[in-house]
Coordinates of C-alpha atoms in Angstrom, one line a residue:
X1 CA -1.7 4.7 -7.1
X2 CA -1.9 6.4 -3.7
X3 CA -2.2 9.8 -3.2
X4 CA -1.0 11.2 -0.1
X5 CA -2.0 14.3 0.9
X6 CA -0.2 16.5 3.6
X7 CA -2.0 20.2 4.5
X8 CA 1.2 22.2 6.1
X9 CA 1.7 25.5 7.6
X10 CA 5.3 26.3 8.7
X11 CA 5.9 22.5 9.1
X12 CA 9.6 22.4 8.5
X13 CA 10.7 20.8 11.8
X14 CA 8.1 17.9 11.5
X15 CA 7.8 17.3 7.5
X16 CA 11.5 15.7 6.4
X17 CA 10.7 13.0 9.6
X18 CA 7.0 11.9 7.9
X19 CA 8.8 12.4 3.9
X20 CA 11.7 10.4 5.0
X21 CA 9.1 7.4 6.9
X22 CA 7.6 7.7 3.3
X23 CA 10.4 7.4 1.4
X24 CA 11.1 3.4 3.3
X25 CA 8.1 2.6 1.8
X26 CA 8.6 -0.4 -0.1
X27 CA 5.2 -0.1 -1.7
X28 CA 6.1 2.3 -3.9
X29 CA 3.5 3.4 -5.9
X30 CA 2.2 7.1 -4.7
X31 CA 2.5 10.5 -5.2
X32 CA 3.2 12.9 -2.4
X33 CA 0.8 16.3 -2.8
X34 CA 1.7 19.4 -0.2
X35 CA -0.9 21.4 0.1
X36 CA 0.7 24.5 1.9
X37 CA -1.0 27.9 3.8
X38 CA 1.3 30.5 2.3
X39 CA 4.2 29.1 4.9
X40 CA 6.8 31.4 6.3
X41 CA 9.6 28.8 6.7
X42 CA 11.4 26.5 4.3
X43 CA 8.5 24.0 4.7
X44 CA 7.9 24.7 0.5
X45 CA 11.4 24.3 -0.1
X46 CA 12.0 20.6 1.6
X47 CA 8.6 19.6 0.0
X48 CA 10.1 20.4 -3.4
X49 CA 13.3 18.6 -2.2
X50 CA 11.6 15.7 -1.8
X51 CA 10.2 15.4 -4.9
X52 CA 5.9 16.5 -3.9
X53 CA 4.1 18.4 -6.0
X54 CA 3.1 21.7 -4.1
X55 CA -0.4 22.9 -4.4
X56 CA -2.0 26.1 -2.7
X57 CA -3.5 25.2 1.5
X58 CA -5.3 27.1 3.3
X59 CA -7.4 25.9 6.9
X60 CA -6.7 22.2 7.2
X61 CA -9.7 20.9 5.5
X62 CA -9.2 23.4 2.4
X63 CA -5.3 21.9 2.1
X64 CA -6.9 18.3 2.2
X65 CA -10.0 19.1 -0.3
X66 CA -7.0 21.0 -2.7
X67 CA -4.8 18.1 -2.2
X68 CA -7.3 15.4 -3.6
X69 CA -8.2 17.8 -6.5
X70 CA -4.8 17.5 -7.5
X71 CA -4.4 14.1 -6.7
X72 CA -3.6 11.4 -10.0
X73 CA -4.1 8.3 -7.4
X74 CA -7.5 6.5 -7.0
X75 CA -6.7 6.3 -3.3
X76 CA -5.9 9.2 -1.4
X77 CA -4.1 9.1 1.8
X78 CA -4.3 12.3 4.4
X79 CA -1.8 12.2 7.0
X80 CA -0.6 15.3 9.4
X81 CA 2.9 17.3 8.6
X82 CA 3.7 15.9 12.2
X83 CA 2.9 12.6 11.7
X84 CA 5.2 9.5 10.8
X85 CA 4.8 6.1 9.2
X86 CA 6.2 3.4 12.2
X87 CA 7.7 1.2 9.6
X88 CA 8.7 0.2 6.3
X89 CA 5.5 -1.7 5.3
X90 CA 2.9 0.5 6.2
X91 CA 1.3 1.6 3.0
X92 CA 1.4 -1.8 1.7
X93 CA -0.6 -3.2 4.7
X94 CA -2.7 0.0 5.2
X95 CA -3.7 -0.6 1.1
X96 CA -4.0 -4.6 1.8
X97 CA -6.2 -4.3 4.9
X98 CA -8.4 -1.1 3.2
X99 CA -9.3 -3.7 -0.2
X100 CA -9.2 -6.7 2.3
X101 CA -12.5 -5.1 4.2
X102 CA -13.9 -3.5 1.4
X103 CA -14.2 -0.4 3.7
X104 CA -15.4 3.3 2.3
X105 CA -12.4 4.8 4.8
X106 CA -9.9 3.3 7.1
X107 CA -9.0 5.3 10.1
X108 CA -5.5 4.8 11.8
X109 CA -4.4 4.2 15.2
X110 CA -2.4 6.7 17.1
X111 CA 0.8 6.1 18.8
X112 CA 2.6 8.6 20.6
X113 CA 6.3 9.7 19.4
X114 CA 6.9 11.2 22.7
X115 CA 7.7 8.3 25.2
X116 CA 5.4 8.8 28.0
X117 CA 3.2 6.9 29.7
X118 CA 0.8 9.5 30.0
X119 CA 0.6 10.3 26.6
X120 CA 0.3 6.0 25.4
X121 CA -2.3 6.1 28.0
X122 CA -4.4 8.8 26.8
X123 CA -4.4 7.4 23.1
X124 CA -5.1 3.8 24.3
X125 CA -8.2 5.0 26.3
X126 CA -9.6 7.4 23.5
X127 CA -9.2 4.4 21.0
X128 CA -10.8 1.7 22.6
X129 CA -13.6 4.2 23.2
X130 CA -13.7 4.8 19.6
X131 CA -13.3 1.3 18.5
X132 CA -16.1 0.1 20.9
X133 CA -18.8 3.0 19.4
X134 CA -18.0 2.8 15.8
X135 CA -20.3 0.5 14.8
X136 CA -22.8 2.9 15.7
X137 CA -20.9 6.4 15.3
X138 CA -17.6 6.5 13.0
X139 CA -14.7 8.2 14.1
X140 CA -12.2 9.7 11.7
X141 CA -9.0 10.6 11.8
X142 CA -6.3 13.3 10.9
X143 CA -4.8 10.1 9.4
X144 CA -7.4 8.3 7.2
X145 CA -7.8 6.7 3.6
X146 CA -10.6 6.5 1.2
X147 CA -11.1 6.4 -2.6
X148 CA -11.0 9.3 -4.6
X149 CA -14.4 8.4 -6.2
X150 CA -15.8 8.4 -2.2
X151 CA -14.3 11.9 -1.1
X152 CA -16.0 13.3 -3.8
X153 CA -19.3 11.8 -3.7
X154 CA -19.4 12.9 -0.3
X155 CA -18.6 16.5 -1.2
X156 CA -14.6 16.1 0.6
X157 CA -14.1 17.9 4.8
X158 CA -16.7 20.8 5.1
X159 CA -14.3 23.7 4.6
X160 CA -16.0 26.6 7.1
X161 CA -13.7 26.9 10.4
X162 CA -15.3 24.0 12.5
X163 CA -13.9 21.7 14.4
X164 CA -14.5 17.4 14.1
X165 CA -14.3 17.9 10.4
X166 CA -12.5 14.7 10.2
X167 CA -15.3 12.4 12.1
X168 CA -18.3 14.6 10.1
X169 CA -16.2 13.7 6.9
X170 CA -15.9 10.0 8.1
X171 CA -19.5 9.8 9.4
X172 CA -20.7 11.3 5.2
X173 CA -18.4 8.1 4.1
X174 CA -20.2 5.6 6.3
X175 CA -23.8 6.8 5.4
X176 CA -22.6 4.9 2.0
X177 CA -20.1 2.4 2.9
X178 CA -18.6 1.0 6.3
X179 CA -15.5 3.0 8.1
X180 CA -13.7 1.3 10.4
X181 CA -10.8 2.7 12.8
X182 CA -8.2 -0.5 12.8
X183 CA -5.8 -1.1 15.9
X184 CA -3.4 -2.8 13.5
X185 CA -2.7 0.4 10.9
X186 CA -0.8 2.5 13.5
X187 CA 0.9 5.6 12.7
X188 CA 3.3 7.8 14.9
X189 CA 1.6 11.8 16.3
X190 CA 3.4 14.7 17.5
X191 CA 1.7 14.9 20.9
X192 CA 2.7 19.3 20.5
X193 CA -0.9 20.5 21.2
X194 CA -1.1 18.4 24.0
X195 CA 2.6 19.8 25.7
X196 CA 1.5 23.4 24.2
X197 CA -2.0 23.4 25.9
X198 CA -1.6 21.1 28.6
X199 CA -3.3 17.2 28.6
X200 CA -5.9 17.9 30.5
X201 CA -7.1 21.2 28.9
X202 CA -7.0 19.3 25.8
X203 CA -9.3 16.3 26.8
X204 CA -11.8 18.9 28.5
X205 CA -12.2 20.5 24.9
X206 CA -12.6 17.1 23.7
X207 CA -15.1 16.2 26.1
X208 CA -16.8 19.2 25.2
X209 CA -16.8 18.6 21.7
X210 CA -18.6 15.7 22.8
X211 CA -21.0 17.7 24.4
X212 CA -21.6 20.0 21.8
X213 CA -22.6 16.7 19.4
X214 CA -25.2 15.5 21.5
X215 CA -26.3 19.0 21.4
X216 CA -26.3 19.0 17.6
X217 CA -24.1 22.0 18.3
X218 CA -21.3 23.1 15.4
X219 CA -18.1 24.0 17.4
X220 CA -16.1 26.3 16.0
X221 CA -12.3 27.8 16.2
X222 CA -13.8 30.1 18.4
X223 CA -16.0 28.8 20.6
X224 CA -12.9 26.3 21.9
X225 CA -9.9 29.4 21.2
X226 CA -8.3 27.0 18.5
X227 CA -5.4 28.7 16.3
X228 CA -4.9 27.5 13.0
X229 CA -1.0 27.0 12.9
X230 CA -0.6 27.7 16.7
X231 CA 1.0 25.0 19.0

């Protein structure tokens, strides 16, 4: 079974969009587990409508650790509230391609939702970088799949309000087994933060994430102003 595992915070807007991509799944095997941070809309409610079990959230990293505590699957599946599946067949050849490669996590490929060139661009550029340095330093992603036996052995996303807790949590994973971001396992983002914050304020804080890694620097919400819930 697949257990997939969705940290929301006042996510009503975005959620029906990715529980409705899930819902054309036709591998049908999974469980859906909310994980939600006390929300003030009807995010709860539509989970419930949908059938997901509902567990307590917190920061993102606390909603994903809670979700995979709950989780009855022996793979877990973390994708964003804003995020979509791009077809009908995408947990079947996520699943296929994961066993196929005999990987410790399998990181997917962004595609915009928003149809701008600007926005295809950025994604295609920060990819290929990624794709090109994995083999020597693993990315992760907001949208990643592993086994639960490997999130735990790796102690699941370090909880403390720090950014890059998805490529530290993929990074743990490939210390024991390979993790490898694949072109072909694709799913739809929200570009949100991007429109909220501006494109090019957003790659300067990743840049300086960067920066701050070479460093051996831990950035936190503060240092780069990041709101938990704010976009």
């Amino acid at each position: 079974m697949i257990s997939i595992l969705v940290p929301t915070y006042n996510e009503e807007k975005y959620l029906p969009n990715l529980l409705d991509s899930i819902e054309k799944q036709t591998y049908k095997n999974y469980e859906i587990i909310v994980a939600d941070a006390n929300s003030k809309d009807k995010t709860r409610r539509i989970a419930k409508k949908y059938g997901c079990k509902v567990v307590k959230g917190g920061l993102t990293a606390v909603g994903r650790n809670n979700g995979a505590k709950a989780a009855k699957g022996d793979i877990l599946l973390f994708l964003d509230a804003d995020m979509q599946l791009p077809d009908e067949f995408f947990l079947a050849r996520a699943l296929h391609e994961f066993k196929r490669l005999d990987l410790g996590a399998l990181a997917c490929w962004y595609t915009p939702k928003e149809n701008k060139y600007i926005y295809k661009l950025y994604w295609i550029v920060a990819h290929t970088i990624r794709l090109v340095l994995q083999f020597f330093k693993p990315y992760g992603a907001a949208a990643i799949m592993t086994t639960k036996k490997m999130h735990f052995r790796v102690g699941g996303f370090i909880e403390k309000p720090a950014l890059m807790e998805e490529h530290i949590y993929a990074r743990n994973i490939s210390k024991i087994k390979k993790v490898r971001l694949l072109p072909w396992i694709r799913v739809r983002v929200s570009m949100r933060r991007f429109k909220s914050e501006g494109l090019f304020s957003i790659i300067k804080k990743y840049l300086m994430l960067e920066i701050y890694e070479l460093l051996k620097k831990e950035p936190t919400y503060k240092d780069f102003d990041y709101k938990f819930g704010k976009f």
